[in-house]
Amino acid sequence: MVSSDTTHISDTPTQEPVSAPGRCELPLDGRCDAEAVSGSNTFISWGARSDVGLVREHNEDSFLLRTPLFAICDGMGGHAAGEVASSIAVKVIAEQAPSTADDVRLGAAIEAANQEVIDAPAKGIGKPGMGSTASAVLIEGNQMAVAHVGDSRIYLLHHGTLVRISHDHSYVEELIDSGQITADEARTHPSRSVVTRALGSDPDMYADHFSLEVSDGDRIILCSDGLSGMVPDDEIESIAVSNVTPQKAADNLVSAALTYGGSDNITVIVIDVLDDGIADQTRRHLTRGVIATFISFLALFAATVAVFFLFVSSEWYLGINGTTVGVYRGIPTTIAGINMSSLVETTSIEIKDLPDAVQDSLAEGIRVKNEDEAHSTVENYRKQIDDANTKAVKKKEDVQSGGTPTTETTTSTTSSGGE
């Protein structure tokens, strides 16, 4: 049974399964009590297949595809019990699971499903003693939250190497952990179906939960023990590596379980990480860094410009304004076509009345400390011109009267003023 927000594929195209060594592959198309679902978005793509197997009459597995949440629940308790328990489990997990990769809350969703399975028989739903495994992942960017109870499994295929990231809650797993049997021996052990922790029996049951990082190109596999109990991990790895799409991988893993005997229901979900968000984060960080640098540069540039214009606005000089002397604020230059000064006052002093040396200096701009000094300098120019004009008039009068022009002795008189 599937709970999914994706399109249900009722007629999956024939694939080319990877055969188990020495075994004939079994075709998947047209099988009863089997279904396949696939989908994708920008960040992940997925494919799933569930099959009743070759021995059981009913499929008691349920699976959930509600991106970014995926789960498999393997029901226990027989017809009208196991499939009910697994169906309740996926429904509650879908309702209670977080929207982010929070493994604690994902584990809590599985624990809530446990209570629902326990309470269901009293409400006339299912049968007493029914139960289910539950394995769920929620992928958000490069983080994957994992929660798990029972003997369904979660694998991670990273750079071509398959790693089981869930721990079976089963009797044979305890024997393996204690070194009493090997993983190969566990597949044929008479107590291989004994689950030590699952939904439906203990109100205090707790789910394993943790988070891990995933990256572009990683492949995640969730499966019921109908796959992992039949097909060795090295062959699961080989099939997972050799199939390009998640749907092909899921189909061929189910086919492999069937060729090994298909003694249990088989459900497989394969998820490919297409974009873990790291590149986007890097781009965002780089963009933010560039923007921050640009803003800092603009701020520094603005501060520099402000200081420069503050300096310019405090400067004064005398310059040429047409034919007269002008009082300017700023500096006598242009930058990038912008005049760095402004005319504050036009005087009546004609440039031509000033000495050549002063005219040349005015052409370059004569710097003064402030506006008062500018006015003082202008008045000095005015006085010099007036004095020069007075002397010229006196000299002319002396010539016209037939007298001898007066010799300028001001300097010598001043310097010998004590005689």
Short mmCIF file of C-alpha atoms in Angstrom, two decimals:
data_model
loop_
_atom_site.label_atom_id
_atom_site.label_comp_id
_atom_site.label_asym_id
_atom_site.label_seq_id
_atom_site.Cartn_x
_atom_site.Cartn_y
_atom_site.Cartn_z
CA MET A 1 0.00 0.00 0.00
CA VAL A 2 1.35 3.39 -0.96
CA SER A 3 0.67 6.84 0.44
CA SER A 4 2.03 9.36 -1.99
CA ASP A 5 1.68 12.85 -3.39
CA THR A 6 3.26 11.64 -6.63
CA THR A 7 1.77 10.12 -9.76
CA HIS A 8 0.99 6.42 -9.45
CA ILE A 9 2.49 4.40 -12.28
CA SER A 10 0.20 1.49 -13.01
CA ASP A 11 2.10 0.18 -16.00
CA THR A 12 5.85 0.49 -15.56
CA PRO A 13 7.90 0.02 -18.75
CA THR A 14 9.87 -3.19 -18.91
CA GLN A 15 13.36 -2.77 -17.43
CA GLU A 16 16.45 -4.89 -17.81
CA PRO A 17 17.05 -6.28 -14.31
CA VAL A 18 20.45 -7.19 -12.99
CA SER A 19 20.39 -10.94 -12.51
CA ALA A 20 21.49 -12.66 -9.35
CA PRO A 21 24.46 -14.90 -10.07
CA GLY A 22 23.30 -18.22 -11.50
CA ARG A 23 19.62 -17.29 -11.36
CA CYS A 24 17.03 -16.47 -13.99
CA GLU A 25 15.55 -13.03 -13.71
CA LEU A 26 11.80 -12.75 -13.21
CA PRO A 27 9.78 -10.22 -15.22
CA LEU A 28 8.05 -7.53 -13.19
CA ASP A 29 5.44 -6.26 -15.61
CA GLY A 30 1.96 -7.63 -15.17
CA ARG A 31 2.52 -8.95 -11.64
CA CYS A 32 -0.49 -8.88 -9.32
CA ASP A 33 -0.41 -7.01 -6.01
CA ALA A 34 2.56 -4.94 -7.16
CA GLU A 35 2.98 -1.23 -7.75
CA ALA A 36 5.62 1.26 -8.81
CA VAL A 37 5.80 5.00 -8.23
CA SER A 38 8.42 7.54 -9.26
CA GLY A 39 8.92 11.29 -9.23
CA SER A 40 11.44 14.09 -9.00
CA ASN A 41 11.94 17.73 -8.19
CA THR A 42 14.87 20.13 -8.37
CA PHE A 43 16.69 18.55 -5.43
CA ILE A 44 15.90 14.82 -5.46
CA SER A 45 14.44 12.09 -7.64
CA TRP A 46 12.93 8.85 -6.44
CA GLY A 47 11.51 5.55 -7.54
CA ALA A 48 9.68 2.87 -5.57
CA ARG A 49 8.36 -0.63 -6.14
CA SER A 50 6.40 -2.94 -3.88
CA ASP A 51 5.70 -6.59 -4.67
CA VAL A 52 3.81 -9.30 -2.79
CA GLY A 53 6.61 -11.77 -3.53
CA LEU A 54 6.27 -15.40 -4.56
CA VAL A 55 5.01 -16.97 -1.32
CA ARG A 56 2.71 -14.56 0.54
CA GLU A 57 -0.90 -14.09 -0.54
CA HIS A 58 -1.15 -10.46 0.54
CA ASN A 59 1.19 -7.50 0.59
CA GLU A 60 1.41 -6.20 4.17
CA ASP A 61 3.99 -3.52 3.33
CA SER A 62 3.04 0.16 3.10
CA PHE A 63 5.26 2.97 1.91
CA LEU A 64 5.15 6.74 1.94
CA LEU A 65 6.42 9.10 -0.75
CA ARG A 66 5.69 12.64 0.31
CA THR A 67 8.77 14.59 -0.65
CA PRO A 68 10.96 15.33 1.21
CA LEU A 69 9.59 12.58 3.50
CA PHE A 70 9.92 8.89 2.64
CA ALA A 71 9.02 5.85 4.74
CA ILE A 72 8.58 2.08 4.60
CA CYS A 73 6.46 0.11 7.09
CA ASP A 74 6.42 -3.70 7.03
CA GLY A 75 3.25 -4.97 8.69
CA MET A 76 3.13 -8.02 10.95
CA GLY A 77 0.19 -10.10 12.15
CA GLY A 78 -1.26 -11.68 9.05
CA HIS A 79 -3.96 -10.61 6.61
CA ALA A 80 -6.26 -7.82 7.85
CA ALA A 81 -3.76 -7.08 10.61
CA GLY A 82 -0.24 -6.50 9.27
CA GLU A 83 -1.38 -4.41 6.34
CA VAL A 84 -3.68 -2.43 8.67
CA ALA A 85 -0.83 -1.75 11.09
CA SER A 86 1.53 -0.61 8.33
CA SER A 87 -1.19 1.56 6.81
CA ILE A 88 -1.85 3.25 10.17
CA ALA A 89 1.88 3.78 10.60
CA VAL A 90 2.46 5.59 7.30
CA LYS A 91 -0.64 7.73 7.86
CA VAL A 92 0.47 8.89 11.31
CA ILE A 93 4.07 9.43 10.20
CA ALA A 94 2.83 11.58 7.31
CA GLU A 95 0.69 13.63 9.71
CA GLN A 96 3.20 13.96 12.55
CA ALA A 97 6.51 14.29 10.71
CA PRO A 98 8.28 17.68 10.75
CA SER A 99 8.71 19.80 7.65
CA THR A 100 12.46 20.09 8.25
CA ALA A 101 15.26 17.57 8.82
CA ASP A 102 14.59 17.30 12.56
CA ASP A 103 15.39 13.71 13.54
CA VAL A 104 14.00 14.10 17.08
CA ARG A 105 10.58 15.09 15.77
CA LEU A 106 10.73 12.42 13.07
CA GLY A 107 11.42 9.83 15.77
CA ALA A 108 8.49 11.25 17.75
CA ALA A 109 6.25 10.74 14.70
CA ILE A 110 7.15 7.04 14.64
CA GLU A 111 6.50 6.80 18.37
CA ALA A 112 3.09 8.42 17.82
CA ALA A 113 2.41 5.81 15.14
CA ASN A 114 3.26 3.11 17.68
CA GLN A 115 0.54 4.37 20.03
CA GLU A 116 -2.00 4.53 17.21
CA VAL A 117 -1.29 0.92 16.22
CA ILE A 118 -1.67 -0.17 19.86
CA ASP A 119 -4.97 1.73 20.26
CA ALA A 120 -6.50 0.70 16.92
CA PRO A 121 -7.95 -2.75 17.90
CA ALA A 122 -9.94 -1.18 20.75
CA LYS A 123 -11.54 1.05 18.12
CA GLY A 124 -12.44 -1.94 15.96
CA ILE A 125 -9.56 -1.40 13.56
CA GLY A 126 -7.26 -4.34 12.81
CA LYS A 127 -6.52 -7.10 15.30
CA PRO A 128 -4.82 -7.32 18.70
CA GLY A 129 -1.13 -8.12 18.42
CA MET A 130 -0.68 -6.56 15.02
CA GLY A 131 2.49 -4.58 14.47
CA SER A 132 4.78 -2.96 11.96
CA THR A 133 8.31 -1.82 11.37
CA ALA A 134 8.91 1.81 10.45
CA SER A 135 11.88 3.35 8.65
CA ALA A 136 11.71 6.99 7.58
CA VAL A 137 13.99 9.68 6.17
CA LEU A 138 13.42 13.37 5.56
CA ILE A 139 15.87 15.15 3.27
CA GLU A 140 16.43 18.89 3.47
CA GLY A 141 19.34 20.25 1.46
CA ASN A 142 22.44 18.40 2.60
CA GLN A 143 20.83 17.17 5.83
CA MET A 144 18.91 13.92 6.18
CA ALA A 145 16.93 13.08 9.31
CA VAL A 146 16.58 9.35 9.96
CA ALA A 147 14.18 7.53 12.30
CA HIS A 148 13.81 3.78 12.51
CA VAL A 149 12.39 0.82 14.40
CA GLY A 150 12.25 -2.85 13.37
CA ASP A 151 14.17 -4.80 10.74
CA SER A 152 13.42 -2.80 7.61
CA ARG A 153 16.58 -1.10 6.45
CA ILE A 154 18.04 2.18 5.27
CA TYR A 155 21.19 2.19 3.13
CA LEU A 156 23.34 5.04 1.84
CA LEU A 157 25.27 4.63 -1.40
CA HIS A 158 28.09 7.19 -1.31
CA HIS A 159 30.75 7.30 -4.04
CA GLY A 160 29.83 3.77 -5.11
CA THR A 161 30.05 2.24 -1.62
CA LEU A 162 26.94 0.93 0.13
CA VAL A 163 26.65 1.55 3.87
CA ARG A 164 23.79 0.37 6.07
CA ILE A 165 22.89 3.29 8.32
CA SER A 166 20.03 1.64 10.24
CA HIS A 167 20.37 -1.06 12.88
CA ASP A 168 18.05 -4.07 12.78
CA HIS A 169 15.97 -4.56 15.90
CA SER A 170 15.89 -8.33 15.55
CA TYR A 171 17.02 -11.46 17.34
CA VAL A 172 19.49 -12.44 14.62
CA GLU A 173 21.03 -8.94 14.67
CA GLU A 174 21.70 -9.38 18.37
CA LEU A 175 23.39 -12.70 17.57
CA ILE A 176 25.50 -10.98 14.90
CA ASP A 177 26.40 -8.16 17.31
CA SER A 178 27.53 -10.69 19.91
CA GLY A 179 29.60 -12.58 17.32
CA GLN A 180 27.56 -15.80 17.56
CA ILE A 181 26.59 -15.87 13.87
CA THR A 182 27.58 -14.11 10.65
CA ALA A 183 25.41 -11.94 8.43
CA ASP A 184 25.27 -14.75 5.86
CA GLU A 185 24.12 -17.22 8.52
CA ALA A 186 21.45 -14.77 9.65
CA ARG A 187 19.70 -15.00 6.28
CA THR A 188 18.88 -18.67 6.87
CA HIS A 189 18.60 -18.67 10.68
CA PRO A 190 15.29 -20.19 11.91
CA SER A 191 14.63 -17.10 14.09
CA ARG A 192 15.42 -14.54 11.39
CA SER A 193 11.84 -13.21 11.47
CA VAL A 194 11.85 -12.43 15.19
CA VAL A 195 11.71 -8.66 15.66
CA THR A 196 12.73 -7.33 19.08
CA ARG A 197 11.39 -3.79 18.69
CA ALA A 198 8.48 -2.65 16.51
CA LEU A 199 5.26 -0.69 16.47
CA GLY A 200 2.24 -2.18 18.20
CA SER A 201 3.42 -3.94 21.37
CA ASP A 202 5.13 -1.64 23.87
CA PRO A 203 3.68 1.81 24.68
CA ASP A 204 7.17 2.85 25.82
CA MET A 205 8.81 1.83 22.56
CA TYR A 206 11.33 4.38 21.27
CA ALA A 207 12.66 4.93 17.79
CA ASP A 208 16.30 5.24 16.82
CA HIS A 209 16.89 8.65 15.30
CA PHE A 210 19.84 10.68 14.05
CA SER A 211 20.86 13.08 11.30
CA LEU A 212 23.62 12.88 8.73
CA GLU A 213 24.89 14.85 5.77
CA VAL A 214 24.20 13.84 2.19
CA SER A 215 25.67 15.29 -0.97
CA ASP A 216 25.07 15.47 -4.71
CA GLY A 217 25.17 11.99 -6.24
CA ASP A 218 24.29 10.11 -3.05
CA ARG A 219 21.65 7.39 -3.33
CA ILE A 220 19.46 6.39 -0.38
CA ILE A 221 17.69 3.04 -0.28
CA LEU A 222 14.85 2.10 2.07
CA CYS A 223 13.66 -1.49 1.96
CA SER A 224 11.65 -4.08 3.83
CA ASP A 225 13.36 -7.30 4.86
CA GLY A 226 11.88 -8.93 1.77
CA LEU A 227 14.92 -7.46 0.01
CA SER A 228 17.62 -7.37 2.69
CA GLY A 229 16.71 -10.82 4.03
CA MET A 230 17.06 -12.38 0.58
CA VAL A 231 19.74 -10.45 -1.32
CA PRO A 232 23.29 -10.03 0.05
CA ASP A 233 24.47 -6.47 0.64
CA ASP A 234 27.23 -6.74 -1.96
CA GLU A 235 24.66 -7.57 -4.63
CA ILE A 236 22.39 -4.76 -3.44
CA GLU A 237 25.39 -2.46 -3.87
CA SER A 238 26.13 -3.80 -7.35
CA ILE A 239 22.55 -3.27 -8.51
CA ALA A 240 22.35 0.17 -6.91
CA VAL A 241 25.57 1.25 -8.63
CA SER A 242 24.74 -0.17 -12.07
CA ASN A 243 21.30 1.40 -12.56
CA VAL A 244 21.09 5.01 -13.63
CA THR A 245 17.62 5.99 -12.45
CA PRO A 246 16.06 5.40 -9.02
CA GLN A 247 13.10 3.60 -10.60
CA LYS A 248 15.35 1.17 -12.49
CA ALA A 249 17.32 0.52 -9.33
CA ALA A 250 14.14 -0.14 -7.33
CA ASP A 251 12.74 -2.41 -10.04
CA ASN A 252 15.92 -4.42 -10.36
CA LEU A 253 16.35 -4.79 -6.60
CA VAL A 254 12.83 -6.22 -6.36
CA SER A 255 13.58 -8.49 -9.32
CA ALA A 256 16.72 -9.73 -7.56
CA ALA A 257 14.71 -10.54 -4.41
CA LEU A 258 12.24 -12.49 -6.53
CA THR A 259 15.00 -14.49 -8.19
CA TYR A 260 16.29 -15.42 -4.73
CA GLY A 261 12.89 -16.89 -3.91
CA GLY A 262 10.68 -13.94 -3.01
CA SER A 263 9.61 -15.52 0.27
CA ASP A 264 8.35 -12.23 1.74
CA ASN A 265 6.75 -9.01 0.59
CA ILE A 266 9.35 -6.78 -1.06
CA THR A 267 9.25 -2.98 -0.95
CA VAL A 268 12.08 -0.72 -2.08
CA ILE A 269 12.39 3.07 -2.25
CA VAL A 270 15.43 4.56 -4.00
CA ILE A 271 16.15 8.29 -3.65
CA ASP A 272 18.84 10.20 -5.52
CA VAL A 273 20.20 13.50 -4.20
CA LEU A 274 20.44 15.80 -7.22
CA ASP A 275 21.25 19.06 -5.48
CA ASP A 276 22.21 19.19 -1.82
CA GLY A 277 21.91 22.99 -1.76
CA ILE A 278 25.60 23.50 -0.97
CA ALA A 279 26.27 25.12 -4.34
CA ASP A 280 23.31 27.45 -3.84
CA GLN A 281 24.50 28.26 -0.33
CA THR A 282 27.98 28.94 -1.67
CA ARG A 283 26.56 31.14 -4.39
CA ARG A 284 24.40 32.94 -1.84
CA HIS A 285 27.38 33.36 0.48
CA LEU A 286 29.53 34.58 -2.39
CA THR A 287 26.78 36.93 -3.54
CA ARG A 288 26.32 38.23 -0.03
CA GLY A 289 30.10 38.60 0.26
CA VAL A 290 30.32 40.49 -3.02
CA ILE A 291 27.39 42.70 -2.04
CA ALA A 292 28.87 43.33 1.40
CA THR A 293 32.24 44.17 -0.16
CA PHE A 294 30.58 46.43 -2.71
CA ILE A 295 28.57 48.19 0.00
CA SER A 296 31.72 48.63 2.08
CA PHE A 297 33.49 50.02 -0.96
CA LEU A 298 30.61 52.40 -1.63
CA ALA A 299 30.59 53.50 2.01
CA LEU A 300 34.35 54.08 1.92
CA PHE A 301 34.07 55.86 -1.40
CA ALA A 302 31.21 58.02 -0.11
CA ALA A 303 33.17 58.85 3.03
CA THR A 304 36.23 59.73 0.95
CA VAL A 305 34.15 61.90 -1.36
CA ALA A 306 32.50 63.58 1.64
CA VAL A 307 35.86 64.33 3.23
CA PHE A 308 37.21 65.58 -0.08
CA PHE A 309 34.27 67.91 -0.68
CA LEU A 310 34.45 69.08 2.92
CA PHE A 311 38.08 69.96 2.26
CA VAL A 312 37.22 71.61 -1.06
CA SER A 313 34.43 73.66 0.49
CA SER A 314 36.86 75.04 3.09
CA GLU A 315 39.34 76.31 0.48
CA TRP A 316 39.38 79.84 -1.03
CA TYR A 317 41.32 81.45 -3.86
CA LEU A 318 41.42 84.48 -6.12
CA GLY A 319 41.16 83.94 -9.83
CA ILE A 320 40.24 85.47 -13.13
CA ASN A 321 36.54 86.10 -13.78
CA GLY A 322 36.37 87.45 -17.28
CA THR A 323 38.27 90.76 -17.14
CA THR A 324 38.11 91.18 -13.40
CA VAL A 325 39.34 89.47 -10.24
CA GLY A 326 36.90 86.96 -8.72
CA VAL A 327 36.69 85.44 -5.24
CA TYR A 328 36.23 81.67 -5.46
CA ARG A 329 35.40 78.94 -2.97
CA GLY A 330 37.06 75.57 -3.65
CA ILE A 331 40.19 74.70 -5.56
CA PRO A 332 41.17 75.91 -9.05
CA THR A 333 40.81 72.63 -10.93
CA THR A 334 38.34 70.19 -12.51
CA ILE A 335 38.00 66.43 -11.78
CA ALA A 336 36.21 64.15 -14.23
CA GLY A 337 34.77 67.24 -15.88
CA ILE A 338 33.44 68.60 -12.58
CA ASN A 339 34.53 72.11 -11.58
CA MET A 340 35.88 71.98 -8.04
CA SER A 341 35.14 75.65 -7.31
CA SER A 342 32.34 78.18 -7.41
CA LEU A 343 32.39 81.96 -7.87
CA VAL A 344 31.41 83.70 -4.64
CA GLU A 345 32.09 87.35 -5.47
CA THR A 346 32.93 89.48 -8.47
CA THR A 347 35.19 92.48 -7.81
CA SER A 348 35.68 95.69 -9.76
CA ILE A 349 39.42 95.17 -10.05
CA GLU A 350 40.46 94.89 -13.68
CA ILE A 351 43.03 92.23 -14.43
CA LYS A 352 44.89 94.53 -16.83
CA ASP A 353 45.54 97.02 -14.00
CA LEU A 354 47.60 94.49 -12.05
CA PRO A 355 51.29 93.67 -12.57
CA ASP A 356 52.06 90.91 -15.06
CA ALA A 357 53.34 88.61 -12.32
CA VAL A 358 50.07 88.97 -10.39
CA GLN A 359 48.06 88.34 -13.56
CA ASP A 360 49.98 85.09 -14.14
CA SER A 361 49.35 84.00 -10.54
CA LEU A 362 45.63 84.79 -10.83
CA ALA A 363 45.47 82.61 -13.95
CA GLU A 364 46.66 79.66 -11.80
CA GLY A 365 44.62 80.71 -8.77
CA ILE A 366 46.03 82.47 -5.71
CA ARG A 367 45.18 80.40 -2.61
CA VAL A 368 44.07 82.27 0.51
CA LYS A 369 43.18 80.96 3.97
CA ASN A 370 39.58 82.12 4.08
CA GLU A 371 37.07 84.59 2.71
CA ASP A 372 38.34 87.40 4.96
CA GLU A 373 41.87 87.00 3.62
CA ALA A 374 40.45 87.02 0.10
CA HIS A 375 38.75 90.36 0.77
CA SER A 376 41.92 91.71 2.40
CA THR A 377 44.01 90.71 -0.62
CA VAL A 378 41.50 92.29 -2.99
CA GLU A 379 41.65 95.53 -0.99
CA ASN A 380 45.47 95.45 -1.17
CA TYR A 381 45.20 95.12 -4.95
CA ARG A 382 42.76 98.01 -5.01
CA LYS A 383 45.11 100.16 -2.88
CA GLN A 384 48.10 99.28 -5.08
CA ILE A 385 46.15 100.27 -8.18
CA ASP A 386 44.93 103.48 -6.56
CA ASP A 387 48.46 104.35 -5.42
CA ALA A 388 49.83 103.62 -8.88
CA ASN A 389 47.14 105.79 -10.45
CA THR A 390 47.82 108.63 -8.00
CA LYS A 391 51.55 108.55 -8.77
CA ALA A 392 50.88 108.48 -12.48
CA VAL A 393 48.62 111.55 -12.25
CA LYS A 394 51.15 113.46 -10.11
CA LYS A 395 53.96 112.60 -12.49
CA LYS A 396 51.90 113.84 -15.41
CA GLU A 397 51.12 117.09 -13.63
CA ASP A 398 54.80 117.65 -12.83
CA VAL A 399 55.74 117.17 -16.46
CA GLN A 400 53.04 119.57 -17.63
CA SER A 401 54.13 122.26 -15.12
CA GLY A 402 57.74 122.10 -16.39
CA GLY A 403 59.06 120.87 -13.08
CA THR A 404 61.22 117.91 -12.36
CA PRO A 405 59.32 114.70 -11.64
CA THR A 406 59.50 113.72 -8.01
CA THR A 407 61.90 110.86 -7.35
CA GLU A 408 60.48 107.97 -5.36
CA THR A 409 62.40 107.95 -2.04
CA THR A 410 59.90 106.28 0.18
CA THR A 411 61.98 103.18 0.73
CA SER A 412 65.23 104.98 1.57
CA THR A 413 63.39 107.44 3.74
CA THR A 414 61.67 104.67 5.61
CA SER A 415 64.81 102.68 6.16
CA SER A 416 66.66 105.88 7.45
CA GLY A 417 63.74 107.23 9.35
CA GLY A 418 65.93 107.99 12.45
CA GLU A 419 68.18 110.72 10.78
#
